[in-house]
Each structure stands twice: as structure tokens, then as C-alpha cells.
Tab-separated table of C-alpha atoms in Angstrom:
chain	number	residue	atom	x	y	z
A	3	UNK	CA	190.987	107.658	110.258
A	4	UNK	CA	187.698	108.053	107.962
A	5	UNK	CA	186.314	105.102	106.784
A	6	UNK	CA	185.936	106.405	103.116
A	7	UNK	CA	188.811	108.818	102.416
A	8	UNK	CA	187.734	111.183	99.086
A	9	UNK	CA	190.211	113.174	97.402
A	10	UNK	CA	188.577	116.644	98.256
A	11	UNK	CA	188.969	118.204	94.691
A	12	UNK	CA	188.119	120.955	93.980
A	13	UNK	CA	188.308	119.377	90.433
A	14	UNK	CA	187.946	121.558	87.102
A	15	UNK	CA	187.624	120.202	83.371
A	16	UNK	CA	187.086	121.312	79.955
A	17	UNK	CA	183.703	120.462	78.630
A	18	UNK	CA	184.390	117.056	76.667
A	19	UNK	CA	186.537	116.432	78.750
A	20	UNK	CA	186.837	113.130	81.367
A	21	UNK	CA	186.692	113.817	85.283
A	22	UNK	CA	188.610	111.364	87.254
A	23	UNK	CA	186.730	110.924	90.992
A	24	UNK	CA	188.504	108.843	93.548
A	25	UNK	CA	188.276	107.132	97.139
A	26	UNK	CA	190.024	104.224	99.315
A	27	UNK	CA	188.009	103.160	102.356
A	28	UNK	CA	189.664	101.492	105.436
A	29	UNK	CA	186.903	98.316	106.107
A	30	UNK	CA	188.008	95.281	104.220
A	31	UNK	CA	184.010	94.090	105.476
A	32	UNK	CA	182.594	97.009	103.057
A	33	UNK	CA	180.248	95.386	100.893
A	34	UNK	CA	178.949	98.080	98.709
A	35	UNK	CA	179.990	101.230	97.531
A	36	UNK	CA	177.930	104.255	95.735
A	37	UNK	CA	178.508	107.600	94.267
A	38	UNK	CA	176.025	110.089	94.584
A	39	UNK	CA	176.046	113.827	92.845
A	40	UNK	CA	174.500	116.901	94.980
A	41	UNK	CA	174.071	120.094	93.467
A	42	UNK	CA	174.408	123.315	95.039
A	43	UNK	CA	171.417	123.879	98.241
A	44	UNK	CA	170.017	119.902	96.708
A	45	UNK	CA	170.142	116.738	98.507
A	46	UNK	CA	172.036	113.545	97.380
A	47	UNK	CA	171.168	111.862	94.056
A	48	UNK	CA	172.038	108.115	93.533
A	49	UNK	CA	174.315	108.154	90.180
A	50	UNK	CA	175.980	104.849	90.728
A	51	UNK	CA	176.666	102.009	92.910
A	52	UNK	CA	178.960	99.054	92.368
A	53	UNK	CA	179.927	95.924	94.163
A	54	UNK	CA	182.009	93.449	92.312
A	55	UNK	CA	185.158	93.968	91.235
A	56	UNK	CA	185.795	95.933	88.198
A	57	UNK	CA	184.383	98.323	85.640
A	58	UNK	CA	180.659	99.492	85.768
A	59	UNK	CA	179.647	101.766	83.315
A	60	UNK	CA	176.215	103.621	83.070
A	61	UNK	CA	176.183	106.052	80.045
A	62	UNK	CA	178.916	108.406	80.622
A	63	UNK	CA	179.810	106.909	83.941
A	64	UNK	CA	182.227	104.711	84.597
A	65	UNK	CA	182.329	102.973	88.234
A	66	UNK	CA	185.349	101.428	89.081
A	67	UNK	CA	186.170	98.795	92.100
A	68	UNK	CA	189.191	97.110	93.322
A	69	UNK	CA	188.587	95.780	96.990
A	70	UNK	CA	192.464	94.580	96.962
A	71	UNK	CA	193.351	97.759	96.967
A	72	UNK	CA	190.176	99.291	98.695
A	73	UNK	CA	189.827	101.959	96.052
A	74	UNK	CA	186.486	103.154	94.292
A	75	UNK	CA	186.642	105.525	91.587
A	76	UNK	CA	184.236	107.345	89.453
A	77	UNK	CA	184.822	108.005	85.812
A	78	UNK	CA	182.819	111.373	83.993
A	79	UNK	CA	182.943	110.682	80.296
A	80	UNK	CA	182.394	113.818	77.670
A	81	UNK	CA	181.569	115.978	80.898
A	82	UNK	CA	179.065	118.225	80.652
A	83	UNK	CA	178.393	121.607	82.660
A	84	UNK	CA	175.269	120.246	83.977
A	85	UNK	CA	178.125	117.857	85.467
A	86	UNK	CA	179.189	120.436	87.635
A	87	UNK	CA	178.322	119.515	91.344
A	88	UNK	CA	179.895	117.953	94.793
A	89	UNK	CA	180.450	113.704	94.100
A	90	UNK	CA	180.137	111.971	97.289
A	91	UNK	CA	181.593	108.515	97.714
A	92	UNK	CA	180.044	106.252	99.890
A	93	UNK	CA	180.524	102.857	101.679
A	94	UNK	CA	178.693	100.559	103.511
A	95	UNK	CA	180.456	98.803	106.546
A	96	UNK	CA	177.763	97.477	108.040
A	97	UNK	CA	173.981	97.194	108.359
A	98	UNK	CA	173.329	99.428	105.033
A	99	UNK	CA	174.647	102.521	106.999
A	100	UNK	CA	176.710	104.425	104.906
A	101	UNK	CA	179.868	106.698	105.686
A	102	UNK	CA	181.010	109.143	103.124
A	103	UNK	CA	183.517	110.593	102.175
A	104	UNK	CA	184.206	114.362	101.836
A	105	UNK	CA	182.996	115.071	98.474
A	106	UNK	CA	184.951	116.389	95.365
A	107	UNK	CA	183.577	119.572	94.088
A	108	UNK	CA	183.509	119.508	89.821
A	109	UNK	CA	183.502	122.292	87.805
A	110	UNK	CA	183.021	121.702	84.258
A	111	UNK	CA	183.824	124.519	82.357
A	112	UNK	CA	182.318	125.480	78.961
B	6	UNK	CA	162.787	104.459	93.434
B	7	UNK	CA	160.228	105.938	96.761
B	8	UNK	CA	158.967	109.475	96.790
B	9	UNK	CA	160.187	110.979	100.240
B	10	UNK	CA	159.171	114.771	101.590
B	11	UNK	CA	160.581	116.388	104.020
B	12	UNK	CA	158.701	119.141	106.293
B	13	UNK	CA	159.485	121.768	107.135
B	14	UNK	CA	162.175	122.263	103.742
B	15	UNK	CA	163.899	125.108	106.022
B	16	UNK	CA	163.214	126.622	109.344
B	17	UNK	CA	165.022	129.454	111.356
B	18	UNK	CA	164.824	128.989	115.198
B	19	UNK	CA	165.713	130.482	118.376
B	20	UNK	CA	168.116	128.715	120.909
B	21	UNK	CA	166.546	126.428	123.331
B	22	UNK	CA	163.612	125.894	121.438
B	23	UNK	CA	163.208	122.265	119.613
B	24	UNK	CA	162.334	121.262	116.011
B	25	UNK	CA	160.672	118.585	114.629
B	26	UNK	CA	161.079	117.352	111.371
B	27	UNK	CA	158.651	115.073	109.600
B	28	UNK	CA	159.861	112.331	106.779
B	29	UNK	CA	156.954	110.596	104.749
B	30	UNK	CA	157.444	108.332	102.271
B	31	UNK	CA	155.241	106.859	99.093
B	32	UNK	CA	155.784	103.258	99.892
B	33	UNK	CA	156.325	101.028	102.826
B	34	UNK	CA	159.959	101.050	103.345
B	35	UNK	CA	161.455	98.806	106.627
B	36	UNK	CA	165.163	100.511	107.141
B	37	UNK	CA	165.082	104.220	107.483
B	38	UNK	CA	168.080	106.837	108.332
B	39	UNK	CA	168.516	110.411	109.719
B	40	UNK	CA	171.792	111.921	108.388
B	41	UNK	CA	173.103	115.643	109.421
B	42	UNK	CA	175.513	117.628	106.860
B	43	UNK	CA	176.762	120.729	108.237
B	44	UNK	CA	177.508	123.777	106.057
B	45	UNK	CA	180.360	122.993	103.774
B	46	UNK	CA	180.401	119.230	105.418
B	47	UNK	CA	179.594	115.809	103.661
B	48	UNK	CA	177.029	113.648	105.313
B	49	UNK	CA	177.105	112.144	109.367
B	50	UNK	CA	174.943	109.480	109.916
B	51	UNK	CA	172.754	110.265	113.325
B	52	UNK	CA	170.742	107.622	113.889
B	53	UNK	CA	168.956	104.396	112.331
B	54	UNK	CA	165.333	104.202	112.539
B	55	UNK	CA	163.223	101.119	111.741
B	56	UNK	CA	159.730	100.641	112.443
B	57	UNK	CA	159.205	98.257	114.892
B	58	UNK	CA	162.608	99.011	117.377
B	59	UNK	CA	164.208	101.848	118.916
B	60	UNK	CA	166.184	104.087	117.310
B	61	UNK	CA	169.699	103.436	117.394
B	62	UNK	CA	172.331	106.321	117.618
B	63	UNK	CA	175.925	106.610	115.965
B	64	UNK	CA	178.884	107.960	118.158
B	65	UNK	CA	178.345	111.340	119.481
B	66	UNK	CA	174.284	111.549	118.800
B	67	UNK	CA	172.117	110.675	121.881
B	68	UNK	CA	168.275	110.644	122.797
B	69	UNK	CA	168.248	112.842	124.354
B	70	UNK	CA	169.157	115.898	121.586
B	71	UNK	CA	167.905	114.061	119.400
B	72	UNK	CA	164.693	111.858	119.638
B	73	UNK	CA	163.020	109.977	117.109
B	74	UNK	CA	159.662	108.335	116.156
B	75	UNK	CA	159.030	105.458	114.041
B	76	UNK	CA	155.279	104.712	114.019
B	77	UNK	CA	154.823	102.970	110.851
B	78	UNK	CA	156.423	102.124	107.469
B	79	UNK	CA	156.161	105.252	105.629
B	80	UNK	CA	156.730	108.002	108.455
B	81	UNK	CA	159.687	109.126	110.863
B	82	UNK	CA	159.761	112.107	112.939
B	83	UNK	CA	163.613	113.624	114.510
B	84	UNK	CA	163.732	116.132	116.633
B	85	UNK	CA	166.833	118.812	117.470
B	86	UNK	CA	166.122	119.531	121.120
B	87	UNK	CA	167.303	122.516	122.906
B	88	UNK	CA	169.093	123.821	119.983
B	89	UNK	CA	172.089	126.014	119.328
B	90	UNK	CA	173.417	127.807	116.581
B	91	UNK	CA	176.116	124.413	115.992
B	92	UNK	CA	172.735	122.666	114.762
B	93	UNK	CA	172.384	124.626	112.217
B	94	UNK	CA	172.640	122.019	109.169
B	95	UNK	CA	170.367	120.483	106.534
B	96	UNK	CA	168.975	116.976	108.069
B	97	UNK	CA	167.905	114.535	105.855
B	98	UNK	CA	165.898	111.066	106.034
B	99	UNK	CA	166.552	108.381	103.747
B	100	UNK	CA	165.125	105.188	102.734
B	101	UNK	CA	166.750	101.867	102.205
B	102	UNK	CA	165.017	100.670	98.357
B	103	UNK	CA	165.647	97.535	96.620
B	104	UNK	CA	167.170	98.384	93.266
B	105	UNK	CA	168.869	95.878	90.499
B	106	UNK	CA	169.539	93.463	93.353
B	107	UNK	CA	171.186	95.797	95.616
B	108	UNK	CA	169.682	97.515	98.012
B	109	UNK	CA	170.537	101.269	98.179
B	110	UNK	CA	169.329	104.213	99.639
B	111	UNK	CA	167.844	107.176	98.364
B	112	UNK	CA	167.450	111.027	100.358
B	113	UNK	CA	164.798	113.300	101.061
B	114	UNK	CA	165.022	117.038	99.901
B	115	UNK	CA	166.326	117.814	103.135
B	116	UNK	CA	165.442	120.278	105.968
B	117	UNK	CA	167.866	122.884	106.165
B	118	UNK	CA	167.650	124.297	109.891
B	119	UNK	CA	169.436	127.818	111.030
B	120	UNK	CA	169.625	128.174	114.975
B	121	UNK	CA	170.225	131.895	116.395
């Protein structure tokens, strides 16, 4: 079993609309857990990363965190086109290392 | 966050040769990672890296395929030895920065490698 499990998408919205990104992660010892957005032939750019319980919201992002039920999700508010791109979830079990999940694909149509 | 280049950005190579790929970085960073993504693949962490200790390698990564140098804070060398065409993926470094409180990490562009 994966340590982050992603729901592999591919995901397509309206423009406006709000893209729902999630993951569960099997380590209970996970401290940390980030989303990161990587467009087409690009490497990995740091959107969020949240580590207490609950909402975190950054402009149109939402992070969300529930380590009872070991489940991470990423909220896309009023998505754009420039939204569209592969999400990678992320966790850290141990020593900053992290394991990611599959990625979700987004397509944000106009 | 650090600036981090990557050299070469892309490279096509014949099997059995070796590649090595250069990471620099703007600041002094202590924690540094080499990460593989094959085509259509999410990210698999190869190996650790930190200045100062040898390089230590996840499951199914060894030394020998895949050595790396750590000579100071803001450089890292890997290299894909003996190659074949199942190396062909992007490789990236990345750097552990402090950020908010938490500590995350942040990639380079990435070296995307193509093995005949």
C-alpha cells in the first residue's frame, strides 16, 4: 500500500467553478502534508502545505486536514484555466522525505 | 524561497554510458534530495543527500547506479550509471527551506534524461 493514496482524477471543471482534490495517507507519524501544482514538461511548485488540523486557506485555496481520518484535501476556488495542471499530494513520514501521491490531472475548461 | 538550477535541463544518451547531473543552489541549504519521476509517473524519492554524510538510498536505489556527491552547502552532483532506456525520466534535486515555521521543500527545473 502507498503511503499517500491520491484520487488519480483526471478531474474537469467549468471555469468559476470549485475543484475538489483529495488524499488519505497510511502513517499516523506523518507530520506534514503539502500540495504542489506541476504543469505540463515543469517541475513541482509549492502551492500549499498544512499541518494542524483543519481549514487553511490561501487566496483561492483551501487546504484541508483531518489526521483522524488521515485525509488531506485541496480546495480550487473560482478555478481558473491557468488552474489547469497535475496536483500532487504529499506527506512527510519521516526525516522531511516526502512520498506522493499519484497526482490528479485538472482541466479547467473555459 | 532558494534559487536551484539544474544542468544539463535535458540530455539524450546512449546505453552504458553514465550521466551526471549537477544541482546548485543560491543559498546554503543543509538537507538536500534527488527524486526520479518517470514519464506519466508522480515523484520516487532516490536518495537523501546532506553535506557532511553519505548519501542515503530509498528501497530499490543503490550506489552503485546511482552515486552522489555532496561537497558543500549549495552543490550536489547524481549520477545514472550504465544506463538503459528504463532511466529515461526527469530527475530532480530539491532543497529543504524554512518557510512560515515549517520547513518545506522546494524543486529544481529538473533534468529530463532519454536513454537509447
Amino acid at each position: 500500500q502507498k503511503e499517500v493514496e491520491q484520487n488519480s482524477g483526471p478531474l474537469s471543471v467549468p471555469e468559476g467553478a470549485i475543484a475538489s482534490l483529495n488524499c488519505t495517507y497510511s502513517d499516523r507519524g506523518s507530520q506534514s502534508f503539502f500540495w504542489y501544482r506541476q504543469y505540463s514538461g515543469k517541475s513541482p511548485e509549492l502551492i500549499m502545505f498544512i499541518y494542524s488540523n483543519g481549514d487553511k486557506e490561501d487566496g483561492r485555496f483551501t487546504a484541508q486536514l483531518n489526521k483522524a481520518s488521515q485525509y488531506v484535501s485541496l480546495l480550487i476556488r473560482d478555478s481558473q484555466p491557468s488552474d489547469s495542471a497535475t496536483y500532487l499530494c504529499a506527506g512527510t513520514p519521516n526525516d522531511y522525505k516526502l512520498s506522493f501521491g499519484a497526482g490528479t490531472t485538472v482541466t479547467v475548461r473555459a | 524561497s532558494a534559487v536551484i538550477s539544474q544542468k544539463p535541463s535535458r540530455d539524450i544518451c546512449q546505453r552504458g554510458t553514465s550521466l551526471t547531473i549537477q544541482c546548485q543552489v543560491d543559498s546554503q541549504v543543509t538537507m538536500m534530495f534527488w527524486y526520479r519521476q518517470q514519464p506519466g509517473q508522480s515523484l520516487t524519492l532516490i536518495a537523501t543527500a546532506n553535506q557532511g554524510s553519505e548519501a542515503t538510498y530509498e528501497s530499490g536505489f543503490v550506489i552503485d547506479k546511482f552515486p552522489i556527491s555532496r561537497p558543500n552547502l549549495t552543490f550536489s552532483t547524481l549520477t545514472v550509471s550504465n544506463m538503459s532506456p528504463e532511466d529515461s525520466s526527469i530527475y530532480l534535486c530539491s532543497v529543504v527551506w524554512g518557510r512560515g515555521g515549517t520547513d518545506t521543500q522546494y524543486f529544481g527545473p529538473g533534468t529530463r534524461l532519454t536513454v537509447l
